Amino acid sequence: GPVISKIQSFLNMEPLQIPGLYREIHQIDMKQISAIDFSLAHDDGMNPETLSQAEIVLVGLSRAGKTPLSMYLAVIGWKVANVPFVPGVAMPESIRTVDRRRIIALNINVDQLLAHRKMRQESLGASGFYAYSSRKDIEQEIQNAQRYYVTSGFSMIDVSNKPIENSAEEIIEMITRRFKAQARL
């Protein structure tokens, strides 16, 4: 019509004449928005009743980097939930309904976790909570977490001294490989 003709002459380009192209291009954006919404709704153990809808479930100790990694993965289109492992607190029952191949446990070394926790305490002005940033307590927490991960059959990656992008790449590769193998069967 006349509007397209004007645009065509102004841009000096021919129309592609592909119906639905705009919608197709913006479908990617909608997938990312959906993934971000899902990940925000499933941050730090929230909404455990829909945990099985996640494409990736991250499990880890406080300050191991679950939330930043979840958000990074969500921005590139993955529906991610993250669940904290807190010694002495039961994991949500719904984690048993999640395909184990989708659960990734985050390991972190003692020194890095200690540094993250001390920094967090200082930023909150909560330096009196000793167990949270005690080397001995952190070592025990890491051992308990690793024991739980192994007995639960969770895959583990070490996030110590790694940029989020590298950890995300490792996780995506694991998940993609696992589900491509299933598709071939």
Short mmCIF file of C-alpha atoms in Angstrom, two decimals:
data_model
loop_
_atom_site.label_atom_id
_atom_site.label_comp_id
_atom_site.label_asym_id
_atom_site.label_seq_id
_atom_site.Cartn_x
_atom_site.Cartn_y
_atom_site.Cartn_z
CA GLY A 1 0.00 0.00 0.00
CA PRO A 2 0.90 3.66 0.03
CA VAL A 3 2.63 3.52 3.44
CA ILE A 4 4.93 0.69 2.34
CA SER A 5 5.66 2.52 -0.93
CA LYS A 6 6.70 5.66 0.97
CA ILE A 7 8.94 3.65 3.33
CA GLN A 8 10.40 1.76 0.36
CA SER A 9 11.30 4.96 -1.47
CA PHE A 10 12.63 6.64 1.69
CA LEU A 11 14.88 3.67 2.59
CA ASN A 12 15.62 2.82 -1.02
CA MET A 13 14.99 -0.84 -0.20
CA GLU A 14 12.58 -3.49 -1.41
CA PRO A 15 10.23 -5.05 1.18
CA LEU A 16 11.18 -8.61 2.18
CA GLN A 17 7.54 -9.70 1.84
CA ILE A 18 7.79 -12.32 4.58
CA PRO A 19 4.63 -12.38 6.69
CA GLY A 20 5.20 -12.77 10.45
CA LEU A 21 8.87 -11.78 10.34
CA TYR A 22 8.46 -9.15 13.06
CA ARG A 23 6.77 -11.67 15.36
CA GLU A 24 9.44 -14.30 14.67
CA ILE A 25 12.27 -11.89 15.49
CA HIS A 26 10.60 -10.76 18.70
CA GLN A 27 9.75 -14.32 19.80
CA ILE A 28 13.34 -14.58 21.01
CA ASP A 29 12.81 -11.54 23.24
CA MET A 30 9.66 -13.13 24.69
CA LYS A 31 11.58 -16.33 25.51
CA GLN A 32 14.18 -14.28 27.37
CA ILE A 33 11.55 -12.29 29.24
CA SER A 34 9.76 -15.50 30.21
CA ALA A 35 13.04 -17.03 31.43
CA ILE A 36 13.89 -13.92 33.48
CA ASP A 37 10.40 -13.86 35.03
CA PHE A 38 10.68 -17.55 35.90
CA SER A 39 14.14 -17.16 37.41
CA LEU A 40 13.14 -14.15 39.50
CA ALA A 41 10.12 -16.09 40.80
CA HIS A 42 12.35 -19.06 41.68
CA ASP A 43 15.26 -17.21 43.29
CA ASP A 44 16.60 -18.47 46.61
CA GLY A 45 14.14 -21.36 46.97
CA MET A 46 10.96 -19.39 46.25
CA ASN A 47 7.98 -21.20 44.72
CA PRO A 48 9.29 -24.73 45.27
CA GLU A 49 5.97 -26.19 44.09
CA THR A 50 6.91 -25.36 40.47
CA LEU A 51 10.57 -26.33 40.70
CA SER A 52 10.10 -29.17 38.20
CA GLN A 53 9.32 -26.59 35.48
CA ALA A 54 12.91 -25.31 35.59
CA GLU A 55 15.29 -26.16 32.78
CA ILE A 56 18.17 -25.82 35.26
CA VAL A 57 18.12 -25.98 39.07
CA LEU A 58 21.16 -24.62 40.88
CA VAL A 59 21.84 -25.75 44.45
CA GLY A 60 24.52 -24.24 46.65
CA LEU A 61 25.56 -22.64 49.90
CA SER A 62 24.86 -19.04 50.79
CA ARG A 63 27.18 -16.69 48.82
CA ALA A 64 28.25 -19.40 46.34
CA GLY A 65 26.89 -17.29 43.48
CA LYS A 66 23.53 -18.97 42.76
CA THR A 67 21.54 -15.80 42.09
CA PRO A 68 24.00 -14.01 39.76
CA LEU A 69 24.52 -17.24 37.81
CA SER A 70 20.75 -17.82 37.61
CA MET A 71 20.16 -14.33 36.31
CA TYR A 72 22.94 -14.59 33.75
CA LEU A 73 21.48 -17.86 32.44
CA ALA A 74 17.98 -16.35 32.42
CA VAL A 75 19.09 -13.37 30.34
CA ILE A 76 20.30 -15.77 27.66
CA GLY A 77 16.99 -17.63 27.77
CA TRP A 78 17.18 -20.45 30.35
CA LYS A 79 14.48 -20.98 32.98
CA VAL A 80 16.55 -21.35 36.14
CA ALA A 81 15.60 -21.95 39.75
CA ASN A 82 18.09 -21.78 42.58
CA VAL A 83 17.76 -23.45 45.93
CA PRO A 84 20.00 -22.73 48.90
CA PHE A 85 21.60 -25.58 50.79
CA VAL A 86 21.38 -24.57 54.43
CA PRO A 87 22.80 -27.03 56.95
CA GLY A 88 20.08 -28.19 59.31
CA VAL A 89 17.26 -26.98 57.05
CA ALA A 90 15.45 -29.55 54.93
CA MET A 91 15.53 -29.12 51.18
CA PRO A 92 12.09 -28.65 49.61
CA GLU A 93 10.31 -31.95 48.95
CA SER A 94 9.69 -30.85 45.37
CA ILE A 95 13.40 -31.18 44.54
CA ARG A 96 12.74 -34.94 44.36
CA THR A 97 10.41 -34.36 41.40
CA VAL A 98 13.13 -32.65 39.35
CA ASP A 99 15.03 -34.67 36.75
CA ARG A 100 18.49 -35.11 38.35
CA ARG A 101 20.14 -34.27 35.03
CA ARG A 102 18.81 -30.71 35.43
CA ILE A 103 20.24 -30.16 38.94
CA ILE A 104 23.68 -28.61 39.21
CA ALA A 105 25.32 -28.16 42.61
CA LEU A 106 27.79 -25.31 43.01
CA ASN A 107 31.00 -25.98 44.87
CA ILE A 108 33.22 -23.16 46.07
CA ASN A 109 36.50 -23.24 47.96
CA VAL A 110 36.73 -22.23 51.60
CA ASP A 111 38.83 -19.09 51.09
CA GLN A 112 36.55 -17.63 48.44
CA LEU A 113 33.36 -18.42 50.37
CA LEU A 114 34.88 -16.95 53.52
CA ALA A 115 35.79 -13.75 51.65
CA HIS A 116 32.29 -13.45 50.12
CA ARG A 117 30.60 -13.96 53.47
CA LYS A 118 32.80 -11.49 55.33
CA MET A 119 32.13 -8.90 52.64
CA ARG A 120 28.38 -9.56 52.89
CA GLN A 121 28.44 -9.24 56.69
CA GLU A 122 30.30 -5.96 56.50
CA SER A 123 27.88 -4.56 53.91
CA LEU A 124 24.94 -5.46 56.18
CA GLY A 125 26.67 -4.35 59.37
CA ALA A 126 26.07 -7.82 60.82
CA SER A 127 29.55 -8.81 61.95
CA GLY A 128 28.23 -10.45 65.14
CA PHE A 129 26.97 -13.60 63.36
CA TYR A 130 30.20 -15.57 63.79
CA ALA A 131 29.17 -18.98 62.40
CA TYR A 132 28.34 -17.44 59.01
CA SER A 133 31.94 -16.40 58.43
CA SER A 134 33.94 -18.78 60.63
CA ARG A 135 36.52 -20.79 58.66
CA LYS A 136 35.83 -23.91 60.69
CA ASP A 137 32.06 -23.63 60.24
CA ILE A 138 32.42 -22.93 56.51
CA GLU A 139 34.68 -25.97 56.07
CA GLN A 140 32.03 -28.11 57.78
CA GLU A 141 29.25 -26.55 55.68
CA ILE A 142 31.12 -27.31 52.46
CA GLN A 143 31.71 -30.92 53.55
CA ASN A 144 28.04 -31.38 54.49
CA ALA A 145 26.90 -29.83 51.22
CA GLN A 146 29.20 -32.01 49.11
CA ARG A 147 28.04 -35.11 50.98
CA TYR A 148 24.41 -34.16 50.28
CA TYR A 149 25.13 -33.46 46.60
CA VAL A 150 26.81 -36.82 46.11
CA THR A 151 24.17 -38.85 47.97
CA SER A 152 21.42 -37.02 46.04
CA GLY A 153 23.05 -37.71 42.68
CA PHE A 154 23.55 -34.05 41.76
CA SER A 155 26.21 -33.04 39.25
CA MET A 156 28.70 -30.56 40.65
CA ILE A 157 30.76 -27.76 39.20
CA ASP A 158 33.39 -25.71 40.96
CA VAL A 159 32.65 -21.98 40.72
CA SER A 160 35.75 -20.93 42.66
CA ASN A 161 37.73 -18.17 40.96
CA LYS A 162 35.65 -18.48 37.79
CA PRO A 163 33.78 -15.74 35.98
CA ILE A 164 30.02 -16.27 35.78
CA GLU A 165 30.26 -16.64 32.01
CA ASN A 166 32.57 -19.65 32.33
CA SER A 167 30.37 -21.36 34.92
CA ALA A 168 27.30 -20.69 32.76
CA GLU A 169 29.01 -22.10 29.69
CA GLU A 170 29.95 -25.24 31.60
CA ILE A 171 26.37 -25.70 32.84
CA ILE A 172 24.80 -25.09 29.43
CA GLU A 173 27.17 -27.57 27.85
CA MET A 174 26.29 -30.23 30.46
CA ILE A 175 22.53 -29.72 30.11
CA THR A 176 22.62 -29.54 26.32
CA ARG A 177 24.76 -32.66 26.02
CA ARG A 178 22.50 -34.63 28.38
CA PHE A 179 19.29 -33.81 26.57
CA LYS A 180 20.72 -34.11 23.06
CA ALA A 181 21.80 -37.66 23.96
CA GLN A 182 18.24 -38.41 25.11
CA ALA A 183 16.77 -37.00 21.87
CA ARG A 184 18.94 -39.36 19.81
CA LEU A 185 17.63 -42.46 21.61
#
